[in-house]
Amino acid sequence: MTTGFVFDERYMWHDTGSAAAFLPAGGSIQPDTHVENPEPKRRLRNLLDVSGVLETLTDVEPRPATREELERFHTEAYVDRIAAESEAGGGDAGDLTPFGSDSYEIARLAAGGVIEATDAVLDGTVDDAYALVRPPGHHAEADLGRGFCVFGNLAIAAMHARAVRDVDRVAVVDFDVHHGNGTQKAFYDDPNVLPISVHQAEYYPPGEGGVDEIGEGDGEGYTVNVPLPPGSGVGAYETVFDRVVIPALDAFEPDLIYLASGVDGGAIDPMGRMMLHSEGYRELTERLLDAAERHCDGRLVAAHEGGYSSAYAPFSGLAIVEALRGERSDVEDPFMPVFEEMAYQELQPHQETVIEEAAAILDVALRE
Ligand code: ZN
């Protein structure tokens, strides 16, 4: 397989400022490093390099998304505001989304990177692609930055695929530990785009991503949510893919599949309460690739989202890229012996209850 790779050093220069975890420093909060900082992504790129995988990937050069491309999803006023605040040295895009000087240009480059990855896959220059972009995108809404996301990179790329490249049906599988609210809202009434989000229940954004959120109007039945209980491991995630994600893709028959590649479901991620490990991520990615082979000649575009463990995000990311490439490197994940022995990695009854609920809704929604 030929796998495209999007990266730009400027992605690492998006400045989330002084914070403790996700709250801005000040008052009782001593200044510290923001949880969404360059290090986990930079170290993933470094591990791709050291493992020898990077040199097997095909460089796909990012470019800034144009105003027209941004405004297929975002409002003109929102884009204007981000541009002005960035010019003035930084601000907050809305809800927990601090940014610094030049972040407007960097966020445009992130959205444009996913567009270029999409074009490379649609052109057949590469078979599939991984866009290691920053800032992330899946929480951003039309007029509001949320959860560290300025522009909806993947939603904007999917809209480009539909509007400019005449792609008919697009599926988005989001296994980031947080709900893919931005992508969902972008296509909530659209039967041509199927967002599927598998996430930690009732986490972020608060109160969103329930199984009953299935789309509206013409899009009813074309949104899928699986809110897993905290503590879910590889067994729960694989069962979700077996019973919900893959059957949904098989019923929908997409012409292009996106993966919102958040690795914050990893066992020691500071922001997630799940127990995934690199071999779990590899397995989930391989199942998506099989579905992509069945439906759309393997056309799969992954866009990086969350993943906040500097130590571990690189190993999860490496496994996903290796899966896309269809080849393992010599690097063995040194954390695997610990994570695979964690108790409750296998499917638990209370997790299965939620999965069955989502599967039942899916049966009704996609039957017609
Ligand atoms: Zn996340």
mmCIF file of C-alpha atoms and ligand atoms in Angstrom:
data_model
loop_
_atom_site.group_PDB
_atom_site.id
_atom_site.type_symbol
_atom_site.label_atom_id
_atom_site.label_comp_id
_atom_site.label_asym_id
_atom_site.label_seq_id
_atom_site.Cartn_x
_atom_site.Cartn_y
_atom_site.Cartn_z
ATOM 1 C CA MET A 1 0.000 0.000 0.000
ATOM 2 C CA THR A 2 1.091 3.547 -0.690
ATOM 3 C CA THR A 3 0.239 5.724 2.279
ATOM 4 C CA GLY A 4 0.292 9.505 2.091
ATOM 5 C CA PHE A 5 1.511 11.548 5.050
ATOM 6 C CA VAL A 6 0.716 15.159 5.838
ATOM 7 C CA PHE A 7 2.853 17.052 8.320
ATOM 8 C CA ASP A 8 4.190 20.570 8.704
ATOM 9 C CA GLU A 9 6.424 21.914 11.467
ATOM 10 C CA ARG A 10 4.097 24.910 11.729
ATOM 11 C CA TYR A 11 1.408 22.605 13.140
ATOM 12 C CA MET A 12 3.640 22.371 16.190
ATOM 13 C CA TRP A 13 3.754 26.157 16.518
ATOM 14 C CA HIS A 14 0.043 26.516 17.292
ATOM 15 C CA ASP A 15 0.319 27.988 20.796
ATOM 16 C CA THR A 16 -2.242 26.957 23.417
ATOM 17 C CA GLY A 17 -0.530 29.068 26.081
ATOM 18 C CA SER A 18 -0.191 28.679 29.807
ATOM 19 C CA ALA A 19 -2.721 26.408 31.449
ATOM 20 C CA ALA A 20 -3.164 23.566 33.881
ATOM 21 C CA ALA A 21 -4.579 20.601 31.955
ATOM 22 C CA PHE A 22 -7.348 22.349 29.959
ATOM 23 C CA LEU A 23 -7.989 25.380 32.177
ATOM 24 C CA PRO A 24 -6.172 28.674 31.646
ATOM 25 C CA ALA A 25 -3.662 29.648 34.310
ATOM 26 C CA GLY A 26 -4.649 32.376 36.736
ATOM 27 C CA GLY A 27 -6.293 32.771 40.119
ATOM 28 C CA SER A 28 -5.755 29.524 41.977
ATOM 29 C CA ILE A 29 -4.324 27.799 38.890
ATOM 30 C CA GLN A 30 -0.534 27.859 38.760
ATOM 31 C CA PRO A 31 0.796 28.286 35.210
ATOM 32 C CA ASP A 32 1.717 24.981 33.524
ATOM 33 C CA THR A 33 1.714 23.433 30.058
ATOM 34 C CA HIS A 34 -1.640 23.112 28.261
ATOM 35 C CA VAL A 35 -2.643 19.463 27.797
ATOM 36 C CA GLU A 36 -3.026 20.071 24.046
ATOM 37 C CA ASN A 37 0.602 20.890 23.344
ATOM 38 C CA PRO A 38 2.871 19.839 20.457
ATOM 39 C CA GLU A 39 4.773 17.113 22.281
ATOM 40 C CA PRO A 40 2.572 13.989 21.743
ATOM 41 C CA LYS A 41 2.255 14.773 18.020
ATOM 42 C CA ARG A 42 5.893 15.729 17.590
ATOM 43 C CA ARG A 43 6.950 12.514 19.326
ATOM 44 C CA LEU A 44 4.639 10.494 17.050
ATOM 45 C CA ARG A 45 6.347 12.017 14.040
ATOM 46 C CA ASN A 46 9.715 11.263 15.656
ATOM 47 C CA LEU A 47 8.760 7.634 16.274
ATOM 48 C CA LEU A 48 7.620 7.286 12.663
ATOM 49 C CA ASP A 49 11.067 8.584 11.728
ATOM 50 C CA VAL A 50 13.094 6.377 14.093
ATOM 51 C CA SER A 51 11.041 3.266 13.232
ATOM 52 C CA GLY A 52 11.826 3.728 9.529
ATOM 53 C CA VAL A 53 8.116 4.050 8.683
ATOM 54 C CA LEU A 54 8.336 7.727 7.756
ATOM 55 C CA GLU A 55 10.623 7.098 4.791
ATOM 56 C CA THR A 56 8.137 4.566 3.379
ATOM 57 C CA LEU A 57 5.328 7.161 3.380
ATOM 58 C CA THR A 58 4.552 9.491 0.497
ATOM 59 C CA ASP A 59 4.768 13.153 1.450
ATOM 60 C CA VAL A 60 1.570 15.058 0.799
ATOM 61 C CA GLU A 61 2.227 18.787 1.032
ATOM 62 C CA PRO A 62 -0.380 20.744 3.010
ATOM 63 C CA ARG A 63 -1.701 24.121 1.897
ATOM 64 C CA PRO A 64 -3.898 26.651 3.675
ATOM 65 C CA ALA A 65 -7.621 26.032 3.206
ATOM 66 C CA THR A 66 -9.211 28.909 1.300
ATOM 67 C CA ARG A 67 -11.955 31.126 2.709
ATOM 68 C CA GLU A 68 -14.427 29.394 0.407
ATOM 69 C CA GLU A 69 -13.393 25.991 1.757
ATOM 70 C CA LEU A 70 -13.597 27.128 5.399
ATOM 71 C CA GLU A 71 -16.979 28.739 4.830
ATOM 72 C CA ARG A 72 -18.538 25.583 3.438
ATOM 73 C CA PHE A 73 -18.741 24.724 7.148
ATOM 74 C CA HIS A 74 -17.965 27.818 9.233
ATOM 75 C CA THR A 75 -19.782 31.142 9.272
ATOM 76 C CA GLU A 76 -18.071 34.133 7.734
ATOM 77 C CA ALA A 77 -18.264 35.979 11.077
ATOM 78 C CA TYR A 78 -16.503 33.143 12.903
ATOM 79 C CA VAL A 79 -13.669 32.950 10.370
ATOM 80 C CA ASP A 80 -13.315 36.755 10.508
ATOM 81 C CA ARG A 81 -13.116 36.682 14.299
ATOM 82 C CA ILE A 82 -10.420 33.972 14.390
ATOM 83 C CA ALA A 83 -8.396 35.865 11.760
ATOM 84 C CA ALA A 84 -8.652 39.152 13.685
ATOM 85 C CA GLU A 85 -7.839 37.680 17.118
ATOM 86 C CA SER A 86 -4.923 35.701 15.687
ATOM 87 C CA GLU A 87 -3.605 38.873 14.050
ATOM 88 C CA ALA A 88 -3.891 40.626 17.406
ATOM 89 C CA GLY A 89 -1.792 37.953 19.140
ATOM 90 C CA GLY A 90 -4.322 35.291 20.083
ATOM 91 C CA GLY A 91 -7.553 34.637 21.904
ATOM 92 C CA ASP A 92 -10.041 31.870 22.525
ATOM 93 C CA ALA A 93 -12.078 30.409 19.675
ATOM 94 C CA GLY A 94 -15.004 29.858 22.021
ATOM 95 C CA ASP A 95 -15.089 27.019 24.497
ATOM 96 C CA LEU A 96 -11.724 25.873 25.912
ATOM 97 C CA THR A 97 -9.905 26.639 22.665
ATOM 98 C CA PRO A 98 -7.038 29.054 23.342
ATOM 99 C CA PHE A 99 -4.807 30.043 20.464
ATOM 100 C CA GLY A 100 -1.873 32.320 19.824
ATOM 101 C CA SER A 101 -0.365 34.495 17.187
ATOM 102 C CA ASP A 102 -0.539 32.940 13.679
ATOM 103 C CA SER A 103 -3.013 30.241 14.760
ATOM 104 C CA TYR A 104 -5.436 31.371 12.035
ATOM 105 C CA GLU A 105 -2.847 30.537 9.380
ATOM 106 C CA ILE A 106 -1.833 27.312 11.146
ATOM 107 C CA ALA A 107 -5.454 26.151 11.543
ATOM 108 C CA ARG A 108 -6.068 26.886 7.845
ATOM 109 C CA LEU A 109 -3.003 24.759 7.087
ATOM 110 C CA ALA A 110 -4.454 21.921 9.193
ATOM 111 C CA ALA A 111 -7.788 21.986 7.333
ATOM 112 C CA GLY A 112 -5.953 22.305 4.013
ATOM 113 C CA GLY A 113 -3.749 19.352 4.974
ATOM 114 C CA VAL A 114 -6.782 17.079 5.319
ATOM 115 C CA ILE A 115 -8.138 18.420 2.006
ATOM 116 C CA GLU A 116 -4.832 17.626 0.291
ATOM 117 C CA ALA A 117 -4.800 14.132 1.840
ATOM 118 C CA THR A 118 -8.329 13.661 0.483
ATOM 119 C CA ASP A 119 -7.338 14.794 -3.000
ATOM 120 C CA ALA A 120 -4.265 12.538 -3.011
ATOM 121 C CA VAL A 121 -6.428 9.523 -2.143
ATOM 122 C CA LEU A 122 -9.162 10.442 -4.652
ATOM 123 C CA ASP A 123 -6.554 11.048 -7.360
ATOM 124 C CA GLY A 124 -5.017 7.656 -6.640
ATOM 125 C CA THR A 125 -1.617 9.208 -5.957
ATOM 126 C CA VAL A 126 -1.742 7.234 -2.703
ATOM 127 C CA ASP A 127 -3.983 4.386 -1.521
ATOM 128 C CA ASP A 128 -4.740 5.907 1.875
ATOM 129 C CA ALA A 129 -3.386 8.742 3.984
ATOM 130 C CA TYR A 130 -2.613 9.995 7.488
ATOM 131 C CA ALA A 131 -2.774 13.725 8.183
ATOM 132 C CA LEU A 132 -0.850 14.489 11.381
ATOM 133 C CA VAL A 133 -2.385 17.922 11.744
ATOM 134 C CA ARG A 134 -2.738 20.353 14.647
ATOM 135 C CA PRO A 135 -4.892 21.989 15.940
ATOM 136 C CA PRO A 136 -7.391 19.118 15.917
ATOM 137 C CA GLY A 137 -10.853 19.605 14.411
ATOM 138 C CA HIS A 138 -13.702 17.297 15.402
ATOM 139 C CA HIS A 139 -15.186 19.525 18.158
ATOM 140 C CA ALA A 140 -15.255 22.739 16.098
ATOM 141 C CA GLU A 141 -18.735 23.909 15.141
ATOM 142 C CA ALA A 142 -19.914 26.339 12.448
ATOM 143 C CA ASP A 143 -19.602 29.440 14.627
ATOM 144 C CA LEU A 144 -17.735 28.142 17.664
ATOM 145 C CA GLY A 145 -14.322 26.696 18.460
ATOM 146 C CA ARG A 146 -14.602 23.963 21.081
ATOM 147 C CA GLY A 147 -12.357 21.462 22.840
ATOM 148 C CA PHE A 148 -9.032 22.695 21.410
ATOM 149 C CA CYS A 149 -10.448 22.637 17.843
ATOM 150 C CA VAL A 150 -10.434 25.843 15.754
ATOM 151 C CA PHE A 151 -11.627 24.669 12.332
ATOM 152 C CA GLY A 152 -13.408 21.403 11.531
ATOM 153 C CA ASN A 153 -10.563 19.941 9.487
ATOM 154 C CA LEU A 154 -12.259 16.684 8.607
ATOM 155 C CA ALA A 155 -15.747 18.132 8.076
ATOM 156 C CA ILE A 156 -14.271 20.768 5.760
ATOM 157 C CA ALA A 157 -12.393 18.083 3.810
ATOM 158 C CA ALA A 158 -15.520 15.921 3.552
ATOM 159 C CA MET A 159 -17.481 18.922 2.250
ATOM 160 C CA HIS A 160 -14.710 19.513 -0.301
ATOM 161 C CA ALA A 161 -14.910 15.872 -1.382
ATOM 162 C CA ARG A 162 -18.657 16.177 -1.896
ATOM 163 C CA ALA A 163 -18.749 19.650 -3.470
ATOM 164 C CA VAL A 164 -15.657 19.628 -5.650
ATOM 165 C CA ARG A 165 -14.756 15.976 -6.198
ATOM 166 C CA ASP A 166 -18.288 14.670 -6.713
ATOM 167 C CA VAL A 167 -17.943 12.016 -4.052
ATOM 168 C CA ASP A 168 -21.417 10.705 -3.359
ATOM 169 C CA ARG A 169 -21.410 9.068 0.084
ATOM 170 C CA VAL A 170 -18.901 9.782 2.835
ATOM 171 C CA ALA A 171 -18.562 7.951 6.170
ATOM 172 C CA VAL A 172 -16.644 9.329 9.133
ATOM 173 C CA VAL A 173 -15.568 6.944 11.880
ATOM 174 C CA ASP A 174 -14.423 8.782 15.014
ATOM 175 C CA PHE A 175 -12.748 6.722 17.745
ATOM 176 C CA ASP A 176 -11.366 9.697 19.654
ATOM 177 C CA VAL A 177 -12.344 9.323 23.326
ATOM 178 C CA HIS A 178 -14.482 12.464 23.056
ATOM 179 C CA HIS A 179 -17.697 12.832 21.073
ATOM 180 C CA GLY A 180 -17.285 14.029 17.469
ATOM 181 C CA ASN A 181 -19.879 16.775 17.971
ATOM 182 C CA GLY A 182 -18.577 19.136 15.298
ATOM 183 C CA THR A 183 -18.620 16.533 12.543
ATOM 184 C CA GLN A 184 -22.038 15.355 13.681
ATOM 185 C CA LYS A 185 -23.516 18.867 13.587
ATOM 186 C CA ALA A 186 -21.980 19.564 10.175
ATOM 187 C CA PHE A 187 -23.946 16.695 8.639
ATOM 188 C CA TYR A 188 -26.882 16.172 11.017
ATOM 189 C CA ASP A 189 -29.541 16.581 8.312
ATOM 190 C CA ASP A 190 -27.451 15.137 5.477
ATOM 191 C CA PRO A 191 -28.157 11.549 4.371
ATOM 192 C CA ASN A 192 -25.009 11.531 2.220
ATOM 193 C CA VAL A 193 -22.572 11.774 5.107
ATOM 194 C CA LEU A 194 -22.607 9.224 7.931
ATOM 195 C CA PRO A 195 -20.764 10.277 11.104
ATOM 196 C CA ILE A 196 -20.133 7.396 13.520
ATOM 197 C CA SER A 197 -18.704 8.372 16.901
ATOM 198 C CA VAL A 198 -17.475 5.860 19.488
ATOM 199 C CA HIS A 199 -16.583 7.734 22.656
ATOM 200 C CA GLN A 200 -16.551 7.860 26.438
ATOM 201 C CA ALA A 201 -20.135 8.513 27.540
ATOM 202 C CA GLU A 202 -21.220 11.907 28.875
ATOM 203 C CA TYR A 203 -17.779 13.451 28.856
ATOM 204 C CA TYR A 204 -17.046 16.186 26.302
ATOM 205 C CA PRO A 205 -18.941 18.088 25.185
ATOM 206 C CA PRO A 206 -21.090 17.591 28.303
ATOM 207 C CA GLY A 207 -24.452 15.960 27.636
ATOM 208 C CA GLU A 208 -23.809 15.239 23.951
ATOM 209 C CA GLY A 209 -23.315 12.060 21.934
ATOM 210 C CA GLY A 210 -26.124 9.856 23.241
ATOM 211 C CA VAL A 211 -27.356 6.814 21.284
ATOM 212 C CA ASP A 212 -30.592 8.673 20.585
ATOM 213 C CA GLU A 213 -28.795 11.315 18.500
ATOM 214 C CA ILE A 214 -29.402 9.756 15.070
ATOM 215 C CA GLY A 215 -29.732 12.755 12.753
ATOM 216 C CA GLU A 216 -32.759 14.804 11.719
ATOM 217 C CA GLY A 217 -34.861 15.534 8.640
ATOM 218 C CA ASP A 218 -33.430 13.789 5.572
ATOM 219 C CA GLY A 219 -30.437 12.850 7.714
ATOM 220 C CA GLU A 220 -32.461 10.876 10.245
ATOM 221 C CA GLY A 221 -30.799 7.505 10.680
ATOM 222 C CA TYR A 222 -27.531 8.771 9.239
ATOM 223 C CA THR A 223 -25.754 9.616 12.492
ATOM 224 C CA VAL A 224 -24.511 6.901 14.830
ATOM 225 C CA ASN A 225 -23.308 7.311 18.422
ATOM 226 C CA VAL A 226 -21.908 4.701 20.772
ATOM 227 C CA PRO A 227 -21.253 6.245 24.207
ATOM 228 C CA LEU A 228 -19.142 3.626 25.998
ATOM 229 C CA PRO A 229 -18.803 3.497 29.785
ATOM 230 C CA PRO A 230 -15.501 4.735 31.235
ATOM 231 C CA GLY A 231 -13.073 1.850 31.698
ATOM 232 C CA SER A 232 -13.863 0.220 28.355
ATOM 233 C CA GLY A 233 -11.033 -1.815 26.908
ATOM 234 C CA VAL A 234 -10.136 -3.572 23.697
ATOM 235 C CA GLY A 235 -13.015 -6.064 24.018
ATOM 236 C CA ALA A 236 -15.618 -3.301 24.117
ATOM 237 C CA TYR A 237 -14.122 -1.402 21.195
ATOM 238 C CA GLU A 238 -13.801 -4.508 19.012
ATOM 239 C CA THR A 239 -17.399 -5.451 19.804
ATOM 240 C CA VAL A 240 -18.574 -1.946 18.838
ATOM 241 C CA PHE A 241 -16.820 -2.332 15.516
ATOM 242 C CA ASP A 242 -18.263 -5.850 14.968
ATOM 243 C CA ARG A 243 -21.835 -5.014 15.868
ATOM 244 C CA VAL A 244 -22.237 -1.338 15.019
ATOM 245 C CA VAL A 245 -19.469 0.418 13.090
ATOM 246 C CA ILE A 246 -18.797 -2.167 10.382
ATOM 247 C CA PRO A 247 -22.491 -3.111 9.882
ATOM 248 C CA ALA A 248 -23.285 0.617 9.548
ATOM 249 C CA LEU A 249 -20.582 1.017 6.899
ATOM 250 C CA ASP A 250 -21.787 -2.113 5.090
ATOM 251 C CA ALA A 251 -25.345 -0.786 5.003
ATOM 252 C CA PHE A 252 -24.283 2.719 3.951
ATOM 253 C CA GLU A 253 -21.746 1.653 1.287
ATOM 254 C CA PRO A 254 -19.531 4.761 1.413
ATOM 255 C CA ASP A 255 -17.434 5.995 -1.506
ATOM 256 C CA LEU A 256 -14.854 7.435 0.886
ATOM 257 C CA ILE A 257 -14.136 6.767 4.573
ATOM 258 C CA TYR A 258 -12.546 9.180 7.036
ATOM 259 C CA LEU A 259 -11.054 8.202 10.361
ATOM 260 C CA ALA A 260 -11.034 10.854 13.086
ATOM 261 C CA SER A 261 -7.885 9.462 14.625
ATOM 262 C CA GLY A 262 -7.841 10.413 18.278
ATOM 263 C CA VAL A 263 -5.650 8.196 20.430
ATOM 264 C CA ASP A 264 -6.852 9.586 23.751
ATOM 265 C CA GLY A 265 -8.658 6.296 24.432
ATOM 266 C CA GLY A 266 -5.223 4.924 25.320
ATOM 267 C CA ALA A 267 -4.654 3.296 28.712
ATOM 268 C CA ILE A 268 -2.579 6.088 30.249
ATOM 269 C CA ASP A 269 -4.032 9.083 28.454
ATOM 270 C CA PRO A 270 -4.465 11.969 30.903
ATOM 271 C CA MET A 271 -7.776 13.051 29.312
ATOM 272 C CA GLY A 272 -9.505 9.711 28.701
ATOM 273 C CA ARG A 273 -10.668 6.944 31.030
ATOM 274 C CA MET A 274 -10.392 4.059 28.588
ATOM 275 C CA MET A 275 -7.855 1.225 28.267
ATOM 276 C CA LEU A 276 -6.978 0.909 24.591
ATOM 277 C CA HIS A 277 -3.456 0.025 23.523
ATOM 278 C CA SER A 278 -1.545 0.145 20.277
ATOM 279 C CA GLU A 279 -2.556 -3.369 19.168
ATOM 280 C CA GLY A 280 -6.193 -2.413 19.775
ATOM 281 C CA TYR A 281 -5.837 0.661 17.583
ATOM 282 C CA ARG A 282 -4.100 -1.452 14.929
ATOM 283 C CA GLU A 283 -6.966 -3.968 14.953
ATOM 284 C CA LEU A 284 -9.671 -1.273 14.700
ATOM 285 C CA THR A 285 -7.832 0.407 11.823
ATOM 286 C CA GLU A 286 -7.437 -2.905 9.982
ATOM 287 C CA ARG A 287 -11.189 -3.533 10.274
ATOM 288 C CA LEU A 288 -11.873 -0.100 8.804
ATOM 289 C CA LEU A 289 -9.464 -0.809 5.971
ATOM 290 C CA ASP A 290 -11.266 -4.083 5.219
ATOM 291 C CA ALA A 291 -14.538 -2.153 5.005
ATOM 292 C CA ALA A 292 -12.881 0.455 2.794
ATOM 293 C CA GLU A 293 -11.637 -2.343 0.505
ATOM 294 C CA ARG A 294 -15.158 -3.760 0.251
ATOM 295 C CA HIS A 295 -16.858 -0.462 -0.503
ATOM 296 C CA CYS A 296 -14.472 2.094 -1.964
ATOM 297 C CA ASP A 297 -11.224 0.580 -3.253
ATOM 298 C CA GLY A 298 -9.591 1.107 0.139
ATOM 299 C CA ARG A 299 -10.031 4.888 0.138
ATOM 300 C CA LEU A 300 -9.394 5.831 3.773
ATOM 301 C CA VAL A 301 -8.192 9.226 5.014
ATOM 302 C CA ALA A 302 -7.162 9.555 8.668
ATOM 303 C CA ALA A 303 -6.983 12.966 10.344
ATOM 304 C CA HIS A 304 -5.268 13.223 13.712
ATOM 305 C CA GLU A 305 -7.438 14.446 16.594
ATOM 306 C CA GLY A 306 -6.716 14.021 20.340
ATOM 307 C CA GLY A 307 -4.111 11.988 22.224
ATOM 308 C CA TYR A 308 -2.410 13.620 25.196
ATOM 309 C CA SER A 309 0.054 11.131 26.608
ATOM 310 C CA SER A 310 3.465 12.184 25.337
ATOM 311 C CA ALA A 311 4.753 8.778 26.366
ATOM 312 C CA TYR A 312 2.083 6.640 24.728
ATOM 313 C CA ALA A 313 0.286 8.506 21.938
ATOM 314 C CA PRO A 314 3.286 7.896 19.627
ATOM 315 C CA PHE A 315 2.939 4.091 19.909
ATOM 316 C CA SER A 316 -0.801 4.157 19.206
ATOM 317 C CA GLY A 317 -0.256 6.498 16.266
ATOM 318 C CA LEU A 318 2.550 4.335 14.883
ATOM 319 C CA ALA A 319 0.291 1.248 14.960
ATOM 320 C CA ILE A 320 -2.455 3.095 13.066
ATOM 321 C CA VAL A 321 -0.048 4.346 10.392
ATOM 322 C CA GLU A 322 1.520 0.870 10.093
ATOM 323 C CA ALA A 323 -1.974 -0.570 9.601
ATOM 324 C CA LEU A 324 -2.681 1.954 6.840
ATOM 325 C CA ARG A 325 0.649 1.100 5.255
ATOM 326 C CA GLY A 326 -0.031 -2.638 5.605
ATOM 327 C CA GLU A 327 3.407 -3.304 7.040
ATOM 328 C CA ARG A 328 4.896 -3.488 10.536
ATOM 329 C CA SER A 329 8.166 -1.903 11.506
ATOM 330 C CA ASP A 330 10.612 -3.570 13.895
ATOM 331 C CA VAL A 331 9.406 -1.395 16.772
ATOM 332 C CA GLU A 332 7.618 -3.367 19.486
ATOM 333 C CA ASP A 333 5.357 -1.328 21.756
ATOM 334 C CA PRO A 334 7.232 -1.545 25.093
ATOM 335 C CA PHE A 335 4.053 -0.737 27.052
ATOM 336 C CA MET A 336 2.021 -3.668 25.676
ATOM 337 C CA PRO A 337 2.965 -6.215 28.385
ATOM 338 C CA VAL A 338 1.458 -3.891 31.005
ATOM 339 C CA PHE A 339 -1.617 -2.680 29.129
ATOM 340 C CA GLU A 340 -2.768 -6.029 27.722
ATOM 341 C CA GLU A 341 -2.740 -7.543 31.211
ATOM 342 C CA MET A 342 -4.967 -4.842 32.697
ATOM 343 C CA ALA A 343 -8.110 -6.290 34.246
ATOM 344 C CA TYR A 344 -11.400 -5.848 32.363
ATOM 345 C CA GLN A 345 -9.818 -5.497 28.928
ATOM 346 C CA GLU A 346 -12.470 -7.970 27.707
ATOM 347 C CA LEU A 347 -16.067 -6.947 27.024
ATOM 348 C CA GLN A 348 -18.087 -6.372 30.229
ATOM 349 C CA PRO A 349 -21.874 -6.854 30.498
ATOM 350 C CA HIS A 350 -22.650 -3.180 31.202
ATOM 351 C CA GLN A 351 -20.634 -2.218 28.118
ATOM 352 C CA GLU A 352 -22.455 -4.785 26.002
ATOM 353 C CA THR A 353 -25.796 -3.297 27.097
ATOM 354 C CA VAL A 354 -24.882 0.052 25.521
ATOM 355 C CA ILE A 355 -23.518 -1.594 22.380
ATOM 356 C CA GLU A 356 -26.713 -3.635 21.968
ATOM 357 C CA GLU A 357 -28.774 -0.483 22.356
ATOM 358 C CA ALA A 358 -26.796 1.237 19.594
ATOM 359 C CA ALA A 359 -27.041 -1.872 17.381
ATOM 360 C CA ALA A 360 -30.822 -2.003 17.843
ATOM 361 C CA ILE A 361 -31.195 1.641 16.781
ATOM 362 C CA LEU A 362 -28.954 0.973 13.816
ATOM 363 C CA ASP A 363 -31.133 -1.944 12.701
ATOM 364 C CA VAL A 364 -34.139 0.333 12.538
ATOM 365 C CA ALA A 365 -32.371 3.406 11.179
ATOM 366 C CA LEU A 366 -30.530 1.845 8.258
ATOM 367 C CA ARG A 367 -33.126 -0.770 7.318
ATOM 368 C CA GLU A 368 -34.931 1.277 4.659
HETATM 369 ZN ZN ZN B 1 -10.355 13.715 22.239
#
